Every structure is written in structure tokens, then in C-alpha cells.
C-alpha positions as a printed Julia matrix, in Angstrom:
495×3 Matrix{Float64}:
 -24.62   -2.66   -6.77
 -22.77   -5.7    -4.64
 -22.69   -4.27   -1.06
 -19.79   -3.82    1.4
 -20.77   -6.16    4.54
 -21.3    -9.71    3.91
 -24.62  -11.02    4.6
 -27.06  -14.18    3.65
 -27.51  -12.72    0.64
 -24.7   -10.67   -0.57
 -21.34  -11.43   -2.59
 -18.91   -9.4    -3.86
 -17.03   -8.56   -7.04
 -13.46   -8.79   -7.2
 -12.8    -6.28   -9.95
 -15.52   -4.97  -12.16
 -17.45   -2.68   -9.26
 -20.69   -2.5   -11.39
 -20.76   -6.7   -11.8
 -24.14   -7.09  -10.21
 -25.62   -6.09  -13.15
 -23.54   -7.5   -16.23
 -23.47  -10.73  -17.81
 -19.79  -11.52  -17.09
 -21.25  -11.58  -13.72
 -23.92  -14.13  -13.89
 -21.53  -16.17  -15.82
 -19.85  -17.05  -12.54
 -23.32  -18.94  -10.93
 -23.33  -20.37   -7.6
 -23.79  -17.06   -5.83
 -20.64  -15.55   -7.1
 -20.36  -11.97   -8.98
 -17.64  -12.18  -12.24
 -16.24  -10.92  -13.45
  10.19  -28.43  -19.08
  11.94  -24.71  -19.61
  13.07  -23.52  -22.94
  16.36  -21.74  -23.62
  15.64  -17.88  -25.08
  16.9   -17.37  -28.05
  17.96  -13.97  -27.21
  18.57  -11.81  -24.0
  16.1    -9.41  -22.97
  16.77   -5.61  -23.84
  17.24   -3.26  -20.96
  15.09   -4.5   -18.37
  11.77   -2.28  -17.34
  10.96   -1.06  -14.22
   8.76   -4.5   -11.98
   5.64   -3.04  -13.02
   5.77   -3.16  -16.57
   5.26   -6.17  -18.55
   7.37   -7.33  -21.51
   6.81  -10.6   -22.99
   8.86  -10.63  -26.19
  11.78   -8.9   -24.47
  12.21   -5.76  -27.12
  12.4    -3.56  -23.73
   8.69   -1.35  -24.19
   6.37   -2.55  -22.33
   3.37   -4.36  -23.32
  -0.32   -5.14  -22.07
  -2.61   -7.41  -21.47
  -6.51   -6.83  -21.07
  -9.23   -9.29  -20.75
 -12.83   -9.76  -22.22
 -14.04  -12.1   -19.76
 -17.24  -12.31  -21.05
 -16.07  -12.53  -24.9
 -18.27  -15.45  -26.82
 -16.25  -17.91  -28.1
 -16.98  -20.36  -30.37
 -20.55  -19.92  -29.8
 -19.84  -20.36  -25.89
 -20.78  -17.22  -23.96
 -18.88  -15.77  -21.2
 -15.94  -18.44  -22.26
 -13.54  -15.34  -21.93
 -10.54  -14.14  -24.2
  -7.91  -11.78  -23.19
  -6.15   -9.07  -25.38
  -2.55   -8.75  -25.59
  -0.86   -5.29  -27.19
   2.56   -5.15  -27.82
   4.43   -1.8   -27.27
   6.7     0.04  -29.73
   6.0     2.64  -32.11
   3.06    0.86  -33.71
   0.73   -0.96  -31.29
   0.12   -4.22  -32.12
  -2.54   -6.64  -30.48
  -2.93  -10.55  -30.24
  -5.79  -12.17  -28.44
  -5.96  -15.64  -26.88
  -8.29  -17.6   -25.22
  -8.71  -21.52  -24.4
  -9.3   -22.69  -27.98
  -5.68  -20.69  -29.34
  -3.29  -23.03  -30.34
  -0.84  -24.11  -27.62
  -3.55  -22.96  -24.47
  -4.81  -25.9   -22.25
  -8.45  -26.68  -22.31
 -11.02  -25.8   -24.44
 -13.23  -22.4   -24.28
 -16.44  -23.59  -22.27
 -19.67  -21.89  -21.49
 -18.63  -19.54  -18.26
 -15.29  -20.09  -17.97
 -14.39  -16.35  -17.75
 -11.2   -17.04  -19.05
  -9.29  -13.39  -18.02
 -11.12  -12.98  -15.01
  -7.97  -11.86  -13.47
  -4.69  -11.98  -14.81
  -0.93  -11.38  -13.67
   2.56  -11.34  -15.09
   6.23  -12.13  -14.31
   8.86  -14.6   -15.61
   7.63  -17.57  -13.84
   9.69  -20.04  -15.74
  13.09  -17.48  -15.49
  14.01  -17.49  -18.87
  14.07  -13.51  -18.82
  10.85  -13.05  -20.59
   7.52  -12.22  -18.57
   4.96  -14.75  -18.72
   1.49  -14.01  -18.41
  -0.52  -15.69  -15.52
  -4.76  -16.31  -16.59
  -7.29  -17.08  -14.32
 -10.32  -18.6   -15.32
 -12.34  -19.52  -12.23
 -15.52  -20.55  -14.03
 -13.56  -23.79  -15.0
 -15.47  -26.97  -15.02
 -12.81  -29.27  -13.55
 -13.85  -32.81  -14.63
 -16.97  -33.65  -12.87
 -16.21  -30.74  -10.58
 -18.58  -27.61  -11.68
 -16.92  -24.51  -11.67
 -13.5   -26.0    -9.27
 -11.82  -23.2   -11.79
  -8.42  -22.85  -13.13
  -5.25  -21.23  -13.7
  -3.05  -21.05  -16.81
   0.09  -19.49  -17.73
   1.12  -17.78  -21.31
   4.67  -18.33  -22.05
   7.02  -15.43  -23.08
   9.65  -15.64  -25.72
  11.33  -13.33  -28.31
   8.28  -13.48  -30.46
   5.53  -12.36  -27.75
   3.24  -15.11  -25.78
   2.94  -18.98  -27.29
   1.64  -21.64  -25.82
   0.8   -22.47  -22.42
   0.56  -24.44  -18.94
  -2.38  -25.08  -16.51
  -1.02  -24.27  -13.17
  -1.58  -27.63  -10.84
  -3.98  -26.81   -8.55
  -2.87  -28.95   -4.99
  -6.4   -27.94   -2.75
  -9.29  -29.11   -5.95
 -11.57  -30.36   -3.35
 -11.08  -27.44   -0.72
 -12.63  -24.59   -2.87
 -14.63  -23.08   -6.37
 -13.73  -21.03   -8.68
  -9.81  -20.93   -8.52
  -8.11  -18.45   -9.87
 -10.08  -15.52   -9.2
  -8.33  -13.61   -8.0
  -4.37  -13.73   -8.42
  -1.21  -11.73   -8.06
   2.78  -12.32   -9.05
   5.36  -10.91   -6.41
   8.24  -11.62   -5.09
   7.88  -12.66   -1.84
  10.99  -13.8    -0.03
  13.46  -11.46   -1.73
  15.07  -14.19   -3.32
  15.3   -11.86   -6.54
  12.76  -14.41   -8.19
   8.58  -13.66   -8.95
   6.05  -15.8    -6.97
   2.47  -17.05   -8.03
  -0.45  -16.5    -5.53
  -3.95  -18.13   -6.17
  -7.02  -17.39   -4.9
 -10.61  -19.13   -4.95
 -13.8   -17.43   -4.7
 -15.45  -20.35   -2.67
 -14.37  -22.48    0.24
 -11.47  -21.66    2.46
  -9.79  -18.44    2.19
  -6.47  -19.95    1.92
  -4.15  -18.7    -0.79
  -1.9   -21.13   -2.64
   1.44  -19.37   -3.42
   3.73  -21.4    -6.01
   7.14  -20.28   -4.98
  10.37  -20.16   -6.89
  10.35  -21.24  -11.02
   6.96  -22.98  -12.05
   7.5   -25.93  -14.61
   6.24  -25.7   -18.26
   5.64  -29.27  -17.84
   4.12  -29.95  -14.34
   2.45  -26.28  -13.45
   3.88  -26.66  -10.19
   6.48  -24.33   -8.73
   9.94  -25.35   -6.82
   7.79  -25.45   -3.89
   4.03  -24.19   -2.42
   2.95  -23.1     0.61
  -0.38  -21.77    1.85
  -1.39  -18.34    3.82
  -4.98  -17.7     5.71
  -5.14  -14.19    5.85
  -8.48  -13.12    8.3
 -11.1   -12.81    5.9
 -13.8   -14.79    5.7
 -14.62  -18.31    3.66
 -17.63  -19.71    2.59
 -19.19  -19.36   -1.03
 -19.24  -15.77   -2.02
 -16.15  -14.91    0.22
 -12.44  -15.6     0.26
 -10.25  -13.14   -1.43
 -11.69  -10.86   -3.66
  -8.22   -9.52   -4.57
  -4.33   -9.42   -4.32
  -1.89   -6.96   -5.2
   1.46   -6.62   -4.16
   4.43   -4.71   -3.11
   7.33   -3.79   -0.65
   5.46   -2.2     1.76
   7.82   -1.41    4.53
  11.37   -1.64    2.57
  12.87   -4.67    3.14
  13.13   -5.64   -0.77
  10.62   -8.1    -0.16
   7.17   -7.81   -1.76
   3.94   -7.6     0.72
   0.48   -9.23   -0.42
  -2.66   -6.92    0.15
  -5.91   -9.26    0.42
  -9.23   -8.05    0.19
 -12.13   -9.61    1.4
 -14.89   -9.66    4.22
 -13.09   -9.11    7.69
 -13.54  -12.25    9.93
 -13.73   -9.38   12.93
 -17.05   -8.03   11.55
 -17.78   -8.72    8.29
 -17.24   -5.74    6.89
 -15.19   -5.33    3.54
 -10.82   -4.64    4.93
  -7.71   -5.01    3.19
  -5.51   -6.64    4.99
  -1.56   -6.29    4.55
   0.19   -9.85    4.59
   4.41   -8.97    4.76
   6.72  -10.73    2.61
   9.75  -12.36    4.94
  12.51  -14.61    3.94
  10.62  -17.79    4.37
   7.72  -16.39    2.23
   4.45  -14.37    3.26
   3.41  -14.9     7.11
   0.39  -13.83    8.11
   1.69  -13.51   12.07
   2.46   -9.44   11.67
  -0.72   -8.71    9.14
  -2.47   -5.77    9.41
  -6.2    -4.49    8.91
  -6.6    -1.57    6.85
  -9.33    0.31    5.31
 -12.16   -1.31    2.82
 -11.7    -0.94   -0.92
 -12.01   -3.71   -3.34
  -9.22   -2.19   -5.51
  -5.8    -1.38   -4.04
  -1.99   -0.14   -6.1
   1.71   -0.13   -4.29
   3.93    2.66   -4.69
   6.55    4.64   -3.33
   4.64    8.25   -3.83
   7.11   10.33   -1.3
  10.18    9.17   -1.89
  10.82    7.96    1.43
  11.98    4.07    0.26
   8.96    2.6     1.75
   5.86    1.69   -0.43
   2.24    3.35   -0.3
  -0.57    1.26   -0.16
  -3.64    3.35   -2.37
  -6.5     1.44   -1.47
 -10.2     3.07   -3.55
 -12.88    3.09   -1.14
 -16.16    3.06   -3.89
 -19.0     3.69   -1.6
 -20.86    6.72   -0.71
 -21.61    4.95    2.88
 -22.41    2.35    5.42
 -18.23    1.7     6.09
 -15.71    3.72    7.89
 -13.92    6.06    5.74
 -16.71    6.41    2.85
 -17.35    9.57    1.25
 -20.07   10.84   -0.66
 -19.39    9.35   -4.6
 -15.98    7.68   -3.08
 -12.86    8.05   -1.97
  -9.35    6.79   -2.35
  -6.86    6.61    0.76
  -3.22    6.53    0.64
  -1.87    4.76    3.69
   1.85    5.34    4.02
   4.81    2.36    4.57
   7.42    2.43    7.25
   9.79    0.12    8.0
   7.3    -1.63   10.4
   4.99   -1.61    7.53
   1.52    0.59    6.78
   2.16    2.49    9.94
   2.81    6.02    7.96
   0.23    9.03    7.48
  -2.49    8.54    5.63
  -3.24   11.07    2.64
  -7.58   11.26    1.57
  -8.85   12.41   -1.92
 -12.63   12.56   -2.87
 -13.88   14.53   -5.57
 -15.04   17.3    -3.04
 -10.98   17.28   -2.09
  -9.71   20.56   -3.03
  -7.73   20.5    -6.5
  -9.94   17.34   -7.33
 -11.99   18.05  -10.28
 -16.05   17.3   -10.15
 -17.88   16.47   -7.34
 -18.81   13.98   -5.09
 -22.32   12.22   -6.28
 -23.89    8.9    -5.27
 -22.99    6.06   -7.05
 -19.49    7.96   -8.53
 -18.03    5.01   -7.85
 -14.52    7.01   -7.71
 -11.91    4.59   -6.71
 -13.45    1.72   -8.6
 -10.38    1.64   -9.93
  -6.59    2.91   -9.94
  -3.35    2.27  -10.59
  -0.01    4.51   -9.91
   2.87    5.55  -12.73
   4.82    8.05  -14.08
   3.02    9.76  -16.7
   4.71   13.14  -16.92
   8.0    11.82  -17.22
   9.61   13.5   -14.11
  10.67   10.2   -12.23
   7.72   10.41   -9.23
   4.81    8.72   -9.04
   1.34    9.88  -10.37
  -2.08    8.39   -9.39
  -4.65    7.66  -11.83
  -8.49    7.16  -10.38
 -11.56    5.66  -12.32
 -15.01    6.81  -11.7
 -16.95    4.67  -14.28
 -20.53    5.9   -12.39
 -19.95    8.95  -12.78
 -23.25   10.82  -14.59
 -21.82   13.44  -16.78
 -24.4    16.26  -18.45
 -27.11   13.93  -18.22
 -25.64   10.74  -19.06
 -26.24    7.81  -16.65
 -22.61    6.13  -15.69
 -20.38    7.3   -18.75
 -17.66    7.52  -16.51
 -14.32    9.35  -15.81
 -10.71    9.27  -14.87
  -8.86   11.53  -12.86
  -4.67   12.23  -12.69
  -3.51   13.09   -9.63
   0.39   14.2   -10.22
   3.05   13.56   -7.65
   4.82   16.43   -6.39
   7.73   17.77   -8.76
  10.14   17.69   -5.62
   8.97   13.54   -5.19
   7.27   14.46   -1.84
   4.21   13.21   -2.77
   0.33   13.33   -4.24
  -0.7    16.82   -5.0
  -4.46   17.77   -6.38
  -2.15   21.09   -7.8
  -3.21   20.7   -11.94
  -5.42   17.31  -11.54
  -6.88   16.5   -15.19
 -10.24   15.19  -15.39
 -10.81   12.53  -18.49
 -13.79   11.31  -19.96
 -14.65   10.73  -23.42
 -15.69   14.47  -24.77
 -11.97   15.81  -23.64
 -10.28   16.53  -26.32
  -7.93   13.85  -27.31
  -9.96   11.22  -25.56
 -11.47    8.97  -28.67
 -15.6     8.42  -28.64
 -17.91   10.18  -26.99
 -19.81    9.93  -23.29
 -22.62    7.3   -23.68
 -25.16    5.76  -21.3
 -23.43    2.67  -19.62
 -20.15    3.19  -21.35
 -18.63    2.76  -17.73
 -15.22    4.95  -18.85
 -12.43    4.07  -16.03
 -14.06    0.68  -15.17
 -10.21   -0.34  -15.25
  -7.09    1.89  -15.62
  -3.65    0.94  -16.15
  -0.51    3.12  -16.45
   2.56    1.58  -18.66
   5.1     3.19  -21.11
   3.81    1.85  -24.17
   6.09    4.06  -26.76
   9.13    3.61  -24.87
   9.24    7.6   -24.09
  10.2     7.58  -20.74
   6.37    8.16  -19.77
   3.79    6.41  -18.81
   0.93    6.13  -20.97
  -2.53    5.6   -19.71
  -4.87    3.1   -20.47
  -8.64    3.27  -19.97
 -11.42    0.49  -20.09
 -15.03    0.82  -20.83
 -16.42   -2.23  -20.84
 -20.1    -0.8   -21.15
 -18.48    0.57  -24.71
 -20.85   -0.27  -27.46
 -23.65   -2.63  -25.83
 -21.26   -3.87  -23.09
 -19.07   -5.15  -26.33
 -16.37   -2.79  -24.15
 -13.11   -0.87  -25.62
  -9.99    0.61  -23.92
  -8.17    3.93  -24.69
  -4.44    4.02  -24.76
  -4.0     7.46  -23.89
  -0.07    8.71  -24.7
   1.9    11.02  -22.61
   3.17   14.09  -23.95
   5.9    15.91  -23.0
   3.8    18.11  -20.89
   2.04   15.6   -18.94
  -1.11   16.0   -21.29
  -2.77   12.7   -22.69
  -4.58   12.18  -26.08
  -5.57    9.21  -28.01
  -5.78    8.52  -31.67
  -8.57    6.0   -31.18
  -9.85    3.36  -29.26
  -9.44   -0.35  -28.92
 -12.56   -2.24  -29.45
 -14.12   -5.74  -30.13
 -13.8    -5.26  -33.83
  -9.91   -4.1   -33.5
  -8.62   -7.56  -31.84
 -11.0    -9.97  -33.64
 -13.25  -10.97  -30.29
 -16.77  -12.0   -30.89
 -20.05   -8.54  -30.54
 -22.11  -11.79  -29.28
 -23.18  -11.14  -26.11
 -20.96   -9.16  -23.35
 -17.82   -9.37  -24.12
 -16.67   -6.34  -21.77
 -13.12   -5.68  -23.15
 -11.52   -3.57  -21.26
 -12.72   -4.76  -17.94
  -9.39   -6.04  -16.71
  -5.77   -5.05  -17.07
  -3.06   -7.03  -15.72
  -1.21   -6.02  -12.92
């Protein structure tokens, strides 16, 4: 597994924790670990909550999930990425660079999905779907990596638009990571781009990005600390309003210029854009979610610290800190679960990997946050990394995170499709959305070890008393992606 201080030798994955060892990885070589505006036709129904996506506008949210690795066309690791529209019936489309209307071509490595991101970039009132694919060859330039965007419209995602990239000869393997957010409260979503190699500067397209051009109203650039160099830079963004200002804050992660250890650092959003003059250094934790989980107005960064050692704050199997906003930013109390926290099912083993992955919503219905934790290591009777999820529920009086009735998923609970395999890597991504349009938030799970690394993801629907079940899962076969080679659906969700 990819370590937590940077070294000679060592790199780090961005999303997928247990990308040392799969062939999306190696995909990305060089040292790195993989992983003109139209008119709608009709006005959106009512408008979700920010951190749902809805890119036909039918007001359920939708979702998007990548297979970074998928073979396509007989070119492995060229990358395709899943969408599933919401409603009553779920119904799935999947793109990648040889779809009609996408720029480019699908290329050997091109890890198209890597990361992806969404929000109405072109403000036509339909989200848009942002797709990195960092293993790009850019002309002559090996692996320079792009960016693309998926238009939205009344009829789902069509066509698309290569996002200009203004630095090509500063860095590798743009677009991995990236992250949508408002950033200077101007009521209008922002574009932030990362590279993998070179500088650690982050290209932020700022107000509505052309279909035509792939440039945005205007661009600026932010240097959070973290280190450059190949194998460094940002290993990944999220974002939200930290510390209440109704601006949203961008969390980098990467190695810490101070000592080269992994930190998240928190980058505020001001009226002029993100300014790194006020950032602040917080814990380590490749993966990190933004939510207000006490009610106070101010957002919560969670932040899941994977390792069992060797960096402040580990725990035994992992851990996953909660680091409260104020109005001077992440300045609150900070809350700690591991799985030896009491409440928390299981416990804490080496190589657990809980915290891998996360992501925050309201599953029971009861308008306060819940918290959703992967642990796709986690051995279960025998069973070498079939991996689990936790739900953490928020507090019924909105106060926050309580282990009081915490479910623990994997796939022999009832309702969960499939059973636990060797390598099936359950929780490797989790994402939380209202897929039915019940009021609740449904949760998704990825396996991308599913099958022979082939992957799958679990929608998981919220009943009325906070239970999940699942008819079945979502696999290769279901969306039309290619068994050759890895394919590792499930391995992303957009956030």
C-alpha cells in the first residue's frame, strides 16, 4: 500500500487507497498511482440540495461513477464512466472518449474518470458533468492529461468540451484531481484543476465556462503548501463553506511542504476567489466530505485518516476525524471515530483501511446529516479485503454524529446484493444521494475488486426507518463496459 510521507520512492493515490496494486494504477506510468451556450428547452424542476447532481433537470438526483480502467475499444485502462439517472426506475448511460459528441478518442491509459465533478458550468440550469482524464497524451506531450466537460440538458448528458488547459508545459497528468465550488459567492459554480506532476498550482476556471472555447469568464491560479514534483501536487479537492460566509472553501490534499508528511490543507473561499493567505494545516487523510453535522451554520470538514500508523492521529485499522467550522474557519472541536470507538461496530485491524472513503447525507430522512465510512480492507470471517461500510447517524436533535444505532454493511447483510469475496474491496467509494426522490438519501457502494477487479456498485435505498437494502448490484455487464482487463467500476463517484 502507497505510504503517507513522501520519499524517493513513494507516490500517492488520489482516490482508490488500495491503487498500488491494481491496474488502473499502473496505467498512470511515470511514477504516478491511478487511479457557445445553448438555450434549455425547459426549466429545471425544484432545484436539489448543492450536493446532488441532476443533469436532465426532472428534480431526483442522478449519479455518475467511473471505470477508469474500463477497456475500450481494445485500449486498456482508456476509462469510461457510468451515468444513472434517478426516478423510480434507475436508468444508466455510459460514456467515454469514443461516445458520440466527447472530444478525443479513447487511448491506451487515458483513465478517462479518474476523477470527476459536477455543476452547471455553462448556467443553463442543468448540471454538467466535469471528467478528468490525466493519462491524456497531449500531442507530442505524453501523459500532459486532460479535462472534459459533459453537457446537461432535458434529456440527460450529450456531447462535450475539453476544458483549455492555460499551464500544458508546467505539469502531467491534468485533471487528476478536480472539484466544482463556488468560490466567491457570486451564486455561480467554479472549476478547479489539478495535475499530478509539476507545480502544485491549481487552475480554477471562474464564472460560466464556454461550450466553444473550454475556458471560463476568467482563471486564476492558487499554490496551496504542498509539495510539487512528479508524484506530488494535489492528490485531492473537495469543497465547502467552511466557516459560513456563503462562500465555498477548497480542501487540498497532498504532501505538506513543512515535512512531507501527508495534510489537508483548508484554502477559504473570499470574494475575489480562493486565497491561500489564511489557509490552514489540518490532519492527513487522502479522502475528505463538507458538512454542517451540528447545526451550528458552519461546515465540518470529515477528513478519513486510512493508516494504522507512522502519522499523527492514526489509529489501529483507521480513523476518521471531524474537525469543526467557525466563523474563522476549522477552528471548532474536533469529534474521532475508529472502529474501537464505542457504538462503532467491528474492530480496529491492520490494513482496515476505514476512512478510505466517506461521504455525508441524509439517509434517514430526518433533515441532519449522517456519515457514511468505507473500509474496503477490512478481512471479514476469513476473507482477505471484502470490505465494509459503516453509518454513523447524526443526532435526532441535529447536534451532531452519534455511534448510538451505527449499521455495519458488507455484502452478507441482508439486503446488501452478492456476497463477501476475496478482493471485492466493498466501500472502496461511497456516495450518498436521493436517488428515488423520497426525501432520503440513498447509499451507494463501490467494489471495484467485484468480479476479477471487473468492479460493481450497490445502490442501497433508504427506508423509512433508516434501514438500507438493495435489489441488486450494478456491474460491468449492467452498463455495457468491456470484462477485459480492470475495469474497476465503482471506483469513483462524483462529488
Amino acid at each position: 500500500m502507497a505510504k503517507h510521507k513522501r520519499t524517493s520512492t513513494t507516490v500517492r493515490s488520489r482516490r482508490t487507497r488500495l491503487a498500488a496494486a491494481t491496474a488502473t494504477a499502473a496505467a498512470l506510468t511515470g511514477g504516478l498511482l491511478a487511479v457557445t451556450a445553448t438555450t434549455a428547452s425547459a426549466a429545471p424542476a425544484d432545484p436539489l440540495p448543492s450536493h446532488e447532481a441532476d443533469f436532465n433537470g426532472d428534480g431526483v438526483a442522478d449519479l455518475a461513477t467511473s471505470a477508469p480502467g474500463a477497456n475500450v475499444g481494445g485500449k486498456d485502462s482508456a476509462g469510461q464512466v457510468t451515468v444513472t439517472y434517478g426516478g423510480s426506475t434507475l436508468r444508466h448511460k455510459t460514456f467515454s472518449q469514443n461516445s458520440a459528441g466527447v472530444p478525443g478518442s479513447a487511448e491506451t491509459g487515458d483513465t478517462f474518470g479518474y476523477d470527476t465533478a459536477y455543476g452547471d458550468f455553462d448556467r443553463d440550469g442543468y448540471d454538467d458533468l466535469a471528467v478528468g482524464a490525466p493519462g491524456e497524451d497531449v500531442g507530442s506531450d505524453k501523459d500532459g492529461g486532460t479535462a472534459q466537460i459533459l453537457w446537461g440538458s432535458a434529456n440527460g448528458l450529450s456531447g462535450g468540451t475539453t476544458v483549455k488547459d492555460p499551464r500544458p508545459d508546467g505539469h502531467d497528468y491534468f485533471g487528476g484531481p478536480i472539484e466544482a465550488g463556488d468560490f466567491d459567492g457570486d451564486g455561480a459554480t467554479d472549476l478547479a484543476v489539478g495535475a499530478r506532476s509539476g507545480a502544485a498550482t491549481i487552475d480554477v476556471l471562474n464564472g460560466k465556462i464556454s461550450r466553444s472555447s473550454g475556458t471560463g469568464t476568467s482563471r486564476y491560479t492558487v499554490k496551496p503548501a504542498i509539495q510539487s514534483g512528479e508524484g506530488a501536487g494535489p492528490f485531492n479537492l473537495h469543497s465547502g463553506d467552511v466557516n459560513g460566509d456563503d462562500r465555498e472553501d477548497l480542501i487540498v490534499d497532498g504532501y505538506s511542504t513543512g515535512d512531507g508528511y501527508n495534510a489537508n490543507l483548508w484554502v477559504p473561499g473570499t470574494a475575489d476567489g480562493l486565497k491561500t493567505t489564511d489557509q490552514q494545516r489540518l490532519p492527513g487523510g487522502i479522502i475528505t466530505d463538507v458538512g454542517d453535522t451540528d447545526g451550528d451554520g458552519y461546515g465540518d470538514i470529515v477528513i478519513g485518516l486510512e493508516w494504522d500508523d507512522e502519522i499523527a492521529g492514526s489509529h489501529k485499522g483507521g480513523s476518521v476525524y471531524v474537525v469543526h467550522g467557525a466563523a474563522n474557519g476549522p477552528y471548532g472541536d474536533t469529534q474521532i471515530f475508529t472502529q474501537d470507538t464505542a457504538g462503532v461496530p467491528g474492530t480496529g485491524e491492520k490494513g482496515d483501511v476505514f476512512g478510505g472513503e466517506l461521504d455525508l447525507g441524509d439517509i434517514n430522512g430526518d433533515g441532519h446529516l449522517d456519515l457514511v465510512v468505507g473500509a474496503p480492507g477490512e478481512n471479514l470471517d476469513g476473507v482477505a479485503d471484502a470490505g465494509s461500510a459503516t453509518v454513523i447517524y447524526g443526532k435526532k436533535d441535529g447536534s451532531g454524529l452519534s455511534t448510538d444505532g451505527a449499521v455495519f454493511l458488507d455484502q452478507n447483510t441482508p439486503g446488501v446484493p452478492n456476497s463477501n469475496e476475496e478482493r471485492d474491496y466493498f466501500g472502496a467509494d461511497i456516495h450518498v444521494d436521493d436517488l428515488n426522490g423520497d426525501g432520503r438519501g440513498d447509499v451507494m457502494v463501490g467494489a471495484y475488486g467485484e468480479n476479477g477487479a471487473n468492479g460493481a456498485f450497490y445502490p442501497l435505498t433508504s427506508k423509512s426507518d433508516g434501514s438500507l437494502t438493495g435489489s441488486a448490484g450494478v456491474y460491468t455487464s449492467t452498463v455495457g463496459i468491456s470484462a477485459t482487463g480492470t475495469p474497476r467500476l465503482g471506483a469513483n463517484f462524483a462529488d
